[in-house]
Amino acid sequence: MSILTGKKIIVTGVANKKSIAWGCAKAIADQGAEIIYTYQNDRMKKNLVKLIGENAPMVELDVASDEKIEAAFASIKETFGSIDGLVHSIAFANKEELSGNVTAITRDGFQLAQDISAYSLLAVSKYAAPLMTDGGSIVTMTYMGSERSIPNYNMMGIAKAALEAEVRYLATELAPQNIRVNAISAGAIKTLAVTGVKDYQSLLNLSAERTPDKVGVTIEEVGNSCAFLLSPLATGIIGDIIYVDKGVHLS
Ligand SMILES: NC(=O)c1ccc[n+]([C@@H]2O[C@H](COP(=O)([O-])OP(=O)(O)OC[C@H]3O[C@@H](n4cnc5c(N)ncnc54)[C@H](O)[C@@H]3O)[C@@H](O)[C@H]2O)c1
């Protein structure tokens, strides 16, 4: 018996095989869960189909639109009834907001990054929670740039600080419904999203150098921790930010 046998879990944010969400999906499937994938747009759908085939359960979910969020969850409800978990692995900021000075962040750039990277957790949780009729677990992805001033991470660090606060408030609100909300603070990994950060190679090098074996954390390691947080083994963990970075945050 695996730790997620019989569970139905939504996984957002698989852009390609390097995505953290793909590491999560593999680990979750290995632990016996059925996965409902979501994709942002047709371009992402094509990538997803290459990974999982066209018959796997998948639904369009663009978190920039309330209507699309509502429609996605209505479709999931119709097909699957209830769900047991949700992986929120979504972020976006314009490149201009991921370099140079934070005083150069524009009002529009700030709003866009906060909307897609932070507000989206509240928006999807609003629709996911009612489908978790037998309790559930929501896991989102953050980075230590929320607490520290990491060169060029800039706007995303600010958005991650908001996201982490949301985790605590959501966890408090949803705990009475037996829904746990937590975040994984992953070490830097070379994905599509990270390449938006100016001089991202320094970010990756820094993360790798501070690990005991000088090898940065992998999407598989993040995925295994995600599967654990989604499982009944983690019922004692509520509203927490769990580092999965091979100790990078220690120094
Ligand atoms: N890569 C890292 O070093 C790292 C470290 C810590 C945390 N994270 C976080 O992990 C999460 C996943 O990022 P990743 O690094 O795997 O990169 P990624 O590019 O593979 O994934 C980002 C995903 O966000 C989705 N997305 C963006 N805008 C969207 C929208 N409007 N609607 C729906 N989906 C949208 C993209 O389609 C993509 O699938 C992000 O929250 C990121 O900030 C990444």
PDB file of C-alpha atoms and ligand atoms in Angstrom:
ATOM      1  CA  MET A   1       0.000   0.000   0.000  1.00  0.00           C
ATOM      2  CA  SER A   2       1.443   3.359  -1.015  1.00  0.00           C
ATOM      3  CA  ILE A   3       0.876   6.574   0.929  1.00  0.00           C
ATOM      4  CA  LEU A   4      -1.462   8.171  -1.648  1.00  0.00           C
ATOM      5  CA  THR A   5      -3.421   5.134  -2.793  1.00  0.00           C
ATOM      6  CA  GLY A   6      -6.999   6.062  -3.713  1.00  0.00           C
ATOM      7  CA  LYS A   7      -6.348   9.835  -3.641  1.00  0.00           C
ATOM      8  CA  LYS A   8      -7.237  12.226  -6.454  1.00  0.00           C
ATOM      9  CA  ILE A   9      -4.780  15.104  -6.678  1.00  0.00           C
ATOM     10  CA  ILE A  10      -4.693  18.169  -8.917  1.00  0.00           C
ATOM     11  CA  VAL A  11      -1.212  19.087 -10.131  1.00  0.00           C
ATOM     12  CA  THR A  12      -0.821  22.555 -11.669  1.00  0.00           C
ATOM     13  CA  GLY A  13       2.278  23.989 -13.310  1.00  0.00           C
ATOM     14  CA  VAL A  14       3.814  21.236 -15.421  1.00  0.00           C
ATOM     15  CA  ALA A  15       5.428  23.240 -18.248  1.00  0.00           C
ATOM     16  CA  ASN A  16       7.929  20.543 -19.240  1.00  0.00           C
ATOM     17  CA  LYS A  17       9.974  17.693 -17.776  1.00  0.00           C
ATOM     18  CA  LYS A  18      12.160  20.130 -15.823  1.00  0.00           C
ATOM     19  CA  SER A  19       9.209  21.641 -13.944  1.00  0.00           C
ATOM     20  CA  ILE A  20       9.075  21.176 -10.185  1.00  0.00           C
ATOM     21  CA  ALA A  21       5.436  20.174 -10.721  1.00  0.00           C
ATOM     22  CA  TRP A  22       6.623  17.297 -12.913  1.00  0.00           C
ATOM     23  CA  GLY A  23       8.820  16.039 -10.064  1.00  0.00           C
ATOM     24  CA  CYS A  24       5.744  16.261  -7.840  1.00  0.00           C
ATOM     25  CA  ALA A  25       3.525  14.467 -10.362  1.00  0.00           C
ATOM     26  CA  LYS A  26       5.982  11.579 -10.720  1.00  0.00           C
ATOM     27  CA  ALA A  27       6.297  11.143  -6.946  1.00  0.00           C
ATOM     28  CA  ILE A  28       2.545  11.440  -6.392  1.00  0.00           C
ATOM     29  CA  ALA A  29       1.820   8.864  -9.104  1.00  0.00           C
ATOM     30  CA  ASP A  30       4.498   6.553  -7.648  1.00  0.00           C
ATOM     31  CA  GLN A  31       2.600   6.733  -4.351  1.00  0.00           C
ATOM     32  CA  GLY A  32      -0.593   5.506  -5.972  1.00  0.00           C
ATOM     33  CA  ALA A  33      -2.633   8.674  -6.531  1.00  0.00           C
ATOM     34  CA  GLU A  34      -4.654   9.552  -9.589  1.00  0.00           C
ATOM     35  CA  ILE A  35      -3.498  12.895 -10.994  1.00  0.00           C
ATOM     36  CA  ILE A  36      -5.629  15.569 -12.620  1.00  0.00           C
ATOM     37  CA  TYR A  37      -3.222  17.838 -14.506  1.00  0.00           C
ATOM     38  CA  THR A  38      -3.903  21.464 -15.321  1.00  0.00           C
ATOM     39  CA  TYR A  39      -2.220  23.557 -17.998  1.00  0.00           C
ATOM     40  CA  GLN A  40      -2.060  27.307 -18.542  1.00  0.00           C
ATOM     41  CA  ASN A  41      -2.749  27.469 -22.283  1.00  0.00           C
ATOM     42  CA  ASP A  42      -2.606  25.485 -25.535  1.00  0.00           C
ATOM     43  CA  ARG A  43       1.186  25.815 -25.770  1.00  0.00           C
ATOM     44  CA  MET A  44       1.594  24.258 -22.323  1.00  0.00           C
ATOM     45  CA  LYS A  45      -0.986  21.603 -23.209  1.00  0.00           C
ATOM     46  CA  LYS A  46       1.209  20.438 -26.105  1.00  0.00           C
ATOM     47  CA  ASN A  47       4.172  19.995 -23.754  1.00  0.00           C
ATOM     48  CA  LEU A  48       2.002  18.193 -21.241  1.00  0.00           C
ATOM     49  CA  VAL A  49       0.590  15.801 -23.832  1.00  0.00           C
ATOM     50  CA  LYS A  50       4.182  14.861 -24.767  1.00  0.00           C
ATOM     51  CA  LEU A  51       4.760  13.826 -21.156  1.00  0.00           C
ATOM     52  CA  ILE A  52       1.502  12.129 -20.224  1.00  0.00           C
ATOM     53  CA  GLY A  53      -0.267  11.342 -23.513  1.00  0.00           C
ATOM     54  CA  GLU A  54      -3.512  12.875 -24.673  1.00  0.00           C
ATOM     55  CA  ASN A  55      -5.823  10.583 -22.749  1.00  0.00           C
ATOM     56  CA  ALA A  56      -4.573  11.471 -19.257  1.00  0.00           C
ATOM     57  CA  PRO A  57      -6.920  13.687 -17.222  1.00  0.00           C
ATOM     58  CA  MET A  58      -6.108  17.344 -17.906  1.00  0.00           C
ATOM     59  CA  VAL A  59      -7.970  20.606 -17.653  1.00  0.00           C
ATOM     60  CA  GLU A  60      -7.143  24.148 -18.785  1.00  0.00           C
ATOM     61  CA  LEU A  61      -6.511  26.473 -15.824  1.00  0.00           C
ATOM     62  CA  ASP A  62      -5.218  29.988 -16.411  1.00  0.00           C
ATOM     63  CA  VAL A  63      -5.077  31.599 -12.979  1.00  0.00           C
ATOM     64  CA  ALA A  64      -5.150  35.094 -14.503  1.00  0.00           C
ATOM     65  CA  SER A  65      -8.908  34.719 -15.022  1.00  0.00           C
ATOM     66  CA  ASP A  66     -11.568  34.075 -12.369  1.00  0.00           C
ATOM     67  CA  GLU A  67     -13.901  32.722 -15.049  1.00  0.00           C
ATOM     68  CA  LYS A  68     -11.305  30.200 -16.216  1.00  0.00           C
ATOM     69  CA  ILE A  69     -10.604  29.108 -12.645  1.00  0.00           C
ATOM     70  CA  GLU A  70     -14.307  28.627 -11.985  1.00  0.00           C
ATOM     71  CA  ALA A  71     -14.766  26.713 -15.252  1.00  0.00           C
ATOM     72  CA  ALA A  72     -11.765  24.477 -14.570  1.00  0.00           C
ATOM     73  CA  PHE A  73     -13.033  23.449 -11.140  1.00  0.00           C
ATOM     74  CA  ALA A  74     -16.586  22.971 -12.437  1.00  0.00           C
ATOM     75  CA  SER A  75     -15.197  20.569 -15.022  1.00  0.00           C
ATOM     76  CA  ILE A  76     -13.108  18.756 -12.402  1.00  0.00           C
ATOM     77  CA  LYS A  77     -16.160  18.456 -10.133  1.00  0.00           C
ATOM     78  CA  GLU A  78     -18.245  17.050 -12.959  1.00  0.00           C
ATOM     79  CA  THR A  79     -15.682  14.435 -13.944  1.00  0.00           C
ATOM     80  CA  PHE A  80     -14.132  13.493 -10.596  1.00  0.00           C
ATOM     81  CA  GLY A  81     -16.621  14.561  -7.936  1.00  0.00           C
ATOM     82  CA  SER A  82     -14.289  15.089  -5.031  1.00  0.00           C
ATOM     83  CA  ILE A  83     -10.526  15.624  -4.763  1.00  0.00           C
ATOM     84  CA  ASP A  84      -7.998  14.999  -1.989  1.00  0.00           C
ATOM     85  CA  GLY A  85      -5.168  17.353  -2.813  1.00  0.00           C
ATOM     86  CA  LEU A  86      -3.844  20.219  -4.885  1.00  0.00           C
ATOM     87  CA  VAL A  87      -0.301  21.162  -5.875  1.00  0.00           C
ATOM     88  CA  HIS A  88       0.014  24.875  -6.663  1.00  0.00           C
ATOM     89  CA  SER A  89       3.246  25.273  -8.631  1.00  0.00           C
ATOM     90  CA  ILE A  90       2.669  28.524 -10.490  1.00  0.00           C
ATOM     91  CA  ALA A  91       4.555  31.810 -10.638  1.00  0.00           C
ATOM     92  CA  PHE A  92       5.205  34.611 -13.089  1.00  0.00           C
ATOM     93  CA  ALA A  93       6.898  38.006 -13.147  1.00  0.00           C
ATOM     94  CA  ASN A  94       8.107  40.118 -16.032  1.00  0.00           C
ATOM     95  CA  LYS A  95      11.855  39.917 -16.666  1.00  0.00           C
ATOM     96  CA  GLU A  96      12.201  43.652 -15.869  1.00  0.00           C
ATOM     97  CA  GLU A  97      11.012  42.901 -12.350  1.00  0.00           C
ATOM     98  CA  LEU A  98      13.643  40.168 -11.927  1.00  0.00           C
ATOM     99  CA  SER A  99      16.772  42.272 -12.314  1.00  0.00           C
ATOM    100  CA  GLY A 100      18.360  45.488 -11.113  1.00  0.00           C
ATOM    101  CA  ASN A 101      16.725  47.632  -8.473  1.00  0.00           C
ATOM    102  CA  VAL A 102      13.452  47.016  -6.654  1.00  0.00           C
ATOM    103  CA  THR A 103      12.796  50.760  -6.794  1.00  0.00           C
ATOM    104  CA  ALA A 104      12.374  50.240 -10.557  1.00  0.00           C
ATOM    105  CA  ILE A 105       9.475  47.812 -10.092  1.00  0.00           C
ATOM    106  CA  THR A 106       6.424  49.251 -11.821  1.00  0.00           C
ATOM    107  CA  ARG A 107       2.913  49.256 -10.396  1.00  0.00           C
ATOM    108  CA  ASP A 108       1.746  47.039 -13.279  1.00  0.00           C
ATOM    109  CA  GLY A 109       4.676  44.653 -12.894  1.00  0.00           C
ATOM    110  CA  PHE A 110       4.043  44.396  -9.164  1.00  0.00           C
ATOM    111  CA  GLN A 111       0.358  43.666  -9.649  1.00  0.00           C
ATOM    112  CA  LEU A 112       0.972  41.062 -12.339  1.00  0.00           C
ATOM    113  CA  ALA A 113       3.531  39.143 -10.280  1.00  0.00           C
ATOM    114  CA  GLN A 114       1.397  39.272  -7.133  1.00  0.00           C
ATOM    115  CA  ASP A 115      -1.694  38.238  -9.069  1.00  0.00           C
ATOM    116  CA  ILE A 116      -0.223  35.174 -10.775  1.00  0.00           C
ATOM    117  CA  SER A 117       2.288  34.114  -8.112  1.00  0.00           C
ATOM    118  CA  ALA A 118       0.423  34.860  -4.867  1.00  0.00           C
ATOM    119  CA  TYR A 119      -3.253  35.708  -5.334  1.00  0.00           C
ATOM    120  CA  SER A 120      -3.665  32.576  -7.457  1.00  0.00           C
ATOM    121  CA  LEU A 121      -3.210  30.374  -4.378  1.00  0.00           C
ATOM    122  CA  LEU A 122      -6.221  32.023  -2.709  1.00  0.00           C
ATOM    123  CA  ALA A 123      -8.206  31.855  -5.947  1.00  0.00           C
ATOM    124  CA  VAL A 124      -7.652  28.161  -6.599  1.00  0.00           C
ATOM    125  CA  SER A 125      -8.068  27.229  -2.927  1.00  0.00           C
ATOM    126  CA  LYS A 126     -11.488  28.894  -2.942  1.00  0.00           C
ATOM    127  CA  TYR A 127     -12.674  26.396  -5.555  1.00  0.00           C
ATOM    128  CA  ALA A 128     -10.574  23.409  -4.505  1.00  0.00           C
ATOM    129  CA  ALA A 129     -11.631  23.385  -0.843  1.00  0.00           C
ATOM    130  CA  PRO A 130     -15.348  22.599  -1.477  1.00  0.00           C
ATOM    131  CA  LEU A 131     -14.271  19.583  -3.558  1.00  0.00           C
ATOM    132  CA  MET A 132     -12.208  18.228  -0.635  1.00  0.00           C
ATOM    133  CA  THR A 133     -15.248  16.664   0.967  1.00  0.00           C
ATOM    134  CA  ASP A 134     -13.190  14.169   2.955  1.00  0.00           C
ATOM    135  CA  GLY A 135     -10.427  16.591   3.954  1.00  0.00           C
ATOM    136  CA  GLY A 136      -7.381  17.351   1.874  1.00  0.00           C
ATOM    137  CA  SER A 137      -3.976  18.896   1.507  1.00  0.00           C
ATOM    138  CA  ILE A 138      -2.795  21.896  -0.501  1.00  0.00           C
ATOM    139  CA  VAL A 139       0.915  22.392  -1.215  1.00  0.00           C
ATOM    140  CA  THR A 140       2.492  25.443  -2.856  1.00  0.00           C
ATOM    141  CA  MET A 141       6.064  26.237  -3.899  1.00  0.00           C
ATOM    142  CA  THR A 142       8.148  29.070  -2.482  1.00  0.00           C
ATOM    143  CA  TYR A 143      11.795  30.156  -2.290  1.00  0.00           C
ATOM    144  CA  MET A 144      13.938  31.679   0.466  1.00  0.00           C
ATOM    145  CA  GLY A 145      14.070  34.931  -1.517  1.00  0.00           C
ATOM    146  CA  SER A 146      10.880  35.658   0.465  1.00  0.00           C
ATOM    147  CA  GLU A 147      12.931  36.244   3.599  1.00  0.00           C
ATOM    148  CA  ARG A 148      16.319  37.248   2.256  1.00  0.00           C
ATOM    149  CA  SER A 149      17.468  39.751  -0.266  1.00  0.00           C
ATOM    150  CA  ILE A 150      18.678  37.505  -3.089  1.00  0.00           C
ATOM    151  CA  PRO A 151      20.272  39.390  -6.025  1.00  0.00           C
ATOM    152  CA  ASN A 152      17.790  39.912  -8.888  1.00  0.00           C
ATOM    153  CA  TYR A 153      15.063  37.730  -7.335  1.00  0.00           C
ATOM    154  CA  ASN A 154      13.460  41.072  -6.460  1.00  0.00           C
ATOM    155  CA  MET A 155       9.743  41.038  -7.316  1.00  0.00           C
ATOM    156  CA  MET A 156       9.411  37.297  -6.958  1.00  0.00           C
ATOM    157  CA  GLY A 157      10.826  37.499  -3.414  1.00  0.00           C
ATOM    158  CA  ILE A 158       8.127  40.027  -2.562  1.00  0.00           C
ATOM    159  CA  ALA A 159       5.430  37.812  -4.125  1.00  0.00           C
ATOM    160  CA  LYS A 160       6.744  34.749  -2.266  1.00  0.00           C
ATOM    161  CA  ALA A 161       6.529  36.643   1.040  1.00  0.00           C
ATOM    162  CA  ALA A 162       2.836  37.247   0.292  1.00  0.00           C
ATOM    163  CA  LEU A 163       2.379  33.628  -0.751  1.00  0.00           C
ATOM    164  CA  GLU A 164       3.892  32.375   2.519  1.00  0.00           C
ATOM    165  CA  ALA A 165       1.593  34.648   4.549  1.00  0.00           C
ATOM    166  CA  GLU A 166      -1.340  33.257   2.575  1.00  0.00           C
ATOM    167  CA  VAL A 167      -0.281  29.734   3.534  1.00  0.00           C
ATOM    168  CA  ARG A 168      -0.612  30.624   7.219  1.00  0.00           C
ATOM    169  CA  TYR A 169      -3.977  32.386   6.858  1.00  0.00           C
ATOM    170  CA  LEU A 170      -5.423  29.742   4.539  1.00  0.00           C
ATOM    171  CA  ALA A 171      -4.201  26.965   6.825  1.00  0.00           C
ATOM    172  CA  THR A 172      -5.978  28.576   9.752  1.00  0.00           C
ATOM    173  CA  GLU A 173      -9.189  29.044   7.770  1.00  0.00           C
ATOM    174  CA  LEU A 174      -9.290  25.562   6.238  1.00  0.00           C
ATOM    175  CA  ALA A 175      -8.032  23.481   9.178  1.00  0.00           C
ATOM    176  CA  PRO A 176     -11.564  23.057  10.610  1.00  0.00           C
ATOM    177  CA  GLN A 177     -12.498  21.389   7.296  1.00  0.00           C
ATOM    178  CA  ASN A 178      -9.568  19.012   7.733  1.00  0.00           C
ATOM    179  CA  ILE A 179      -7.727  20.676   4.860  1.00  0.00           C
ATOM    180  CA  ARG A 180      -4.035  21.308   5.462  1.00  0.00           C
ATOM    181  CA  VAL A 181      -2.112  24.031   3.636  1.00  0.00           C
ATOM    182  CA  ASN A 182       1.686  24.096   3.486  1.00  0.00           C
ATOM    183  CA  ALA A 183       4.515  25.335   1.300  1.00  0.00           C
ATOM    184  CA  ILE A 184       7.766  23.785   0.189  1.00  0.00           C
ATOM    185  CA  SER A 185      10.668  26.212   0.056  1.00  0.00           C
ATOM    186  CA  ALA A 186      12.704  24.566  -2.686  1.00  0.00           C
ATOM    187  CA  GLY A 187      16.342  25.184  -3.471  1.00  0.00           C
ATOM    188  CA  ALA A 188      17.098  26.781  -6.828  1.00  0.00           C
ATOM    189  CA  ILE A 189      16.574  24.405  -9.754  1.00  0.00           C
ATOM    190  CA  LYS A 190      17.052  25.151 -13.452  1.00  0.00           C
ATOM    191  CA  THR A 191      13.509  25.404 -14.802  1.00  0.00           C
ATOM    192  CA  LEU A 192      11.799  27.679 -17.311  1.00  0.00           C
ATOM    193  CA  ALA A 193      10.673  30.014 -14.522  1.00  0.00           C
ATOM    194  CA  VAL A 194      14.131  30.436 -13.019  1.00  0.00           C
ATOM    195  CA  THR A 195      15.642  31.487 -16.348  1.00  0.00           C
ATOM    196  CA  GLY A 196      13.558  34.678 -16.088  1.00  0.00           C
ATOM    197  CA  VAL A 197      15.800  35.844 -13.231  1.00  0.00           C
ATOM    198  CA  LYS A 198      18.813  37.861 -14.428  1.00  0.00           C
ATOM    199  CA  ASP A 199      22.099  35.994 -13.885  1.00  0.00           C
ATOM    200  CA  TYR A 200      20.130  32.949 -12.728  1.00  0.00           C
ATOM    201  CA  GLN A 201      23.250  30.799 -13.042  1.00  0.00           C
ATOM    202  CA  SER A 202      24.659  32.529  -9.918  1.00  0.00           C
ATOM    203  CA  LEU A 203      21.459  31.619  -8.080  1.00  0.00           C
ATOM    204  CA  LEU A 204      21.850  27.987  -9.130  1.00  0.00           C
ATOM    205  CA  ASN A 205      25.581  27.934  -8.296  1.00  0.00           C
ATOM    206  CA  LEU A 206      24.945  29.447  -4.875  1.00  0.00           C
ATOM    207  CA  SER A 207      22.311  26.822  -4.133  1.00  0.00           C
ATOM    208  CA  ALA A 208      24.525  23.949  -5.264  1.00  0.00           C
ATOM    209  CA  GLU A 209      27.685  25.171  -3.493  1.00  0.00           C
ATOM    210  CA  ARG A 210      25.988  25.355  -0.100  1.00  0.00           C
ATOM    211  CA  THR A 211      24.811  21.729  -0.158  1.00  0.00           C
ATOM    212  CA  PRO A 212      26.914  19.016   1.519  1.00  0.00           C
ATOM    213  CA  ASP A 213      27.739  17.302  -1.787  1.00  0.00           C
ATOM    214  CA  LYS A 214      27.665  20.470  -3.936  1.00  0.00           C
ATOM    215  CA  VAL A 215      24.732  19.098  -5.927  1.00  0.00           C
ATOM    216  CA  GLY A 216      21.565  21.191  -5.920  1.00  0.00           C
ATOM    217  CA  VAL A 217      18.247  19.712  -4.874  1.00  0.00           C
ATOM    218  CA  THR A 218      16.359  17.888  -7.647  1.00  0.00           C
ATOM    219  CA  ILE A 219      12.724  18.022  -8.758  1.00  0.00           C
ATOM    220  CA  GLU A 220      12.475  14.376  -7.660  1.00  0.00           C
ATOM    221  CA  GLU A 221      13.524  15.300  -4.104  1.00  0.00           C
ATOM    222  CA  VAL A 222      11.045  18.184  -4.007  1.00  0.00           C
ATOM    223  CA  GLY A 223       8.408  15.841  -5.452  1.00  0.00           C
ATOM    224  CA  ASN A 224       8.928  13.220  -2.753  1.00  0.00           C
ATOM    225  CA  SER A 225       8.476  15.842  -0.022  1.00  0.00           C
ATOM    226  CA  CYS A 226       5.372  17.090  -1.791  1.00  0.00           C
ATOM    227  CA  ALA A 227       3.913  13.566  -1.881  1.00  0.00           C
ATOM    228  CA  PHE A 228       4.619  13.279   1.849  1.00  0.00           C
ATOM    229  CA  LEU A 229       2.881  16.597   2.622  1.00  0.00           C
ATOM    230  CA  LEU A 230      -0.150  15.482   0.614  1.00  0.00           C
ATOM    231  CA  SER A 231      -0.333  12.201   2.489  1.00  0.00           C
ATOM    232  CA  PRO A 232      -1.823  11.149   5.829  1.00  0.00           C
ATOM    233  CA  LEU A 233       1.768  10.828   7.127  1.00  0.00           C
ATOM    234  CA  ALA A 234       1.845  14.641   7.346  1.00  0.00           C
ATOM    235  CA  THR A 235      -1.382  15.292   9.273  1.00  0.00           C
ATOM    236  CA  GLY A 236       0.650  17.047  11.976  1.00  0.00           C
ATOM    237  CA  ILE A 237       2.011  19.658   9.562  1.00  0.00           C
ATOM    238  CA  ILE A 238      -0.271  22.664   9.112  1.00  0.00           C
ATOM    239  CA  GLY A 239       0.558  26.139   7.810  1.00  0.00           C
ATOM    240  CA  ASP A 240       4.261  25.468   7.559  1.00  0.00           C
ATOM    241  CA  ILE A 241       7.045  26.356   5.155  1.00  0.00           C
ATOM    242  CA  ILE A 242       9.188  23.242   4.760  1.00  0.00           C
ATOM    243  CA  TYR A 243      12.682  23.714   3.321  1.00  0.00           C
ATOM    244  CA  VAL A 244      13.579  21.169   0.668  1.00  0.00           C
ATOM    245  CA  ASP A 245      16.895  22.663  -0.402  1.00  0.00           C
ATOM    246  CA  LYS A 246      19.522  20.284   1.003  1.00  0.00           C
ATOM    247  CA  GLY A 247      20.385  22.768   3.738  1.00  0.00           C
ATOM    248  CA  VAL A 248      21.076  25.832   1.595  1.00  0.00           C
ATOM    249  CA  HIS A 249      18.988  28.029   3.927  1.00  0.00           C
ATOM    250  CA  LEU A 250      21.308  27.221   6.861  1.00  0.00           C
ATOM    251  CA  SER A 251      24.161  29.499   5.786  1.00  0.00           C
TER     252      SER A 251
HETATM  253  N1  LIG B   1      13.021  26.674  -9.992  1.00  0.00           N
HETATM  254  C1  LIG B   1      13.363  27.129  -8.804  1.00  0.00           C
HETATM  255  O1  LIG B   1      14.539  27.363  -8.506  1.00  0.00           O
HETATM  256  C2  LIG B   1      12.298  27.333  -7.757  1.00  0.00           C
HETATM  257  C3  LIG B   1      12.676  27.381  -6.405  1.00  0.00           C
HETATM  258  C4  LIG B   1      11.688  27.559  -5.444  1.00  0.00           C
HETATM  259  C5  LIG B   1      10.371  27.700  -5.821  1.00  0.00           C
HETATM  260  N2  LIG B   1      10.037  27.657  -7.156  1.00  0.00           N
HETATM  261  C6  LIG B   1       8.623  27.798  -7.523  1.00  0.00           C
HETATM  262  O2  LIG B   1       8.160  26.590  -8.076  1.00  0.00           O
HETATM  263  C7  LIG B   1       6.999  26.881  -8.842  1.00  0.00           C
HETATM  264  C8  LIG B   1       7.116  26.181 -10.183  1.00  0.00           C
HETATM  265  O3  LIG B   1       8.122  26.792 -10.959  1.00  0.00           O
HETATM  266  P1  LIG B   1       9.229  25.972 -11.762  1.00  0.00           P
HETATM  267  O4  LIG B   1      10.541  26.457 -11.278  1.00  0.00           O
HETATM  268  O5  LIG B   1       8.928  24.534 -11.758  1.00  0.00           O
HETATM  269  O6  LIG B   1       9.082  26.591 -13.230  1.00  0.00           O
HETATM  270  P2  LIG B   1       8.165  26.192 -14.476  1.00  0.00           P
HETATM  271  O7  LIG B   1       8.392  27.279 -15.456  1.00  0.00           O
HETATM  272  O8  LIG B   1       8.440  24.822 -14.917  1.00  0.00           O
HETATM  273  O9  LIG B   1       6.694  26.261 -13.891  1.00  0.00           O
HETATM  274  C9  LIG B   1       5.993  27.473 -13.732  1.00  0.00           C
HETATM  275  C10 LIG B   1       4.556  27.180 -14.120  1.00  0.00           C
HETATM  276  O10 LIG B   1       3.726  28.296 -13.849  1.00  0.00           O
HETATM  277  C11 LIG B   1       2.706  28.240 -14.808  1.00  0.00           C
HETATM  278  N3  LIG B   1       1.999  29.511 -14.938  1.00  0.00           N
HETATM  279  C12 LIG B   1       2.512  30.748 -15.132  1.00  0.00           C
HETATM  280  N4  LIG B   1       1.496  31.638 -15.300  1.00  0.00           N
HETATM  281  C13 LIG B   1       0.331  30.926 -15.192  1.00  0.00           C
HETATM  282  C14 LIG B   1      -1.035  31.264 -15.287  1.00  0.00           C
HETATM  283  N5  LIG B   1      -1.445  32.514 -15.554  1.00  0.00           N
HETATM  284  N6  LIG B   1      -1.945  30.285 -15.111  1.00  0.00           N
HETATM  285  C15 LIG B   1      -1.581  28.996 -14.863  1.00  0.00           C
HETATM  286  N7  LIG B   1      -0.289  28.614 -14.769  1.00  0.00           N
HETATM  287  C16 LIG B   1       0.649  29.578 -14.949  1.00  0.00           C
HETATM  288  C17 LIG B   1       3.448  27.899 -16.108  1.00  0.00           C
HETATM  289  O11 LIG B   1       2.546  27.419 -17.103  1.00  0.00           O
HETATM  290  C18 LIG B   1       4.398  26.846 -15.622  1.00  0.00           C
HETATM  291  O12 LIG B   1       3.846  25.564 -15.767  1.00  0.00           O
HETATM  292  C19 LIG B   1       6.898  28.389  -8.920  1.00  0.00           C
HETATM  293  O13 LIG B   1       6.010  28.847  -7.922  1.00  0.00           O
HETATM  294  C20 LIG B   1       8.310  28.819  -8.587  1.00  0.00           C
HETATM  295  O14 LIG B   1       8.378  30.147  -8.091  1.00  0.00           O
HETATM  296  C21 LIG B   1      10.976  27.468  -8.121  1.00  0.00           C
END
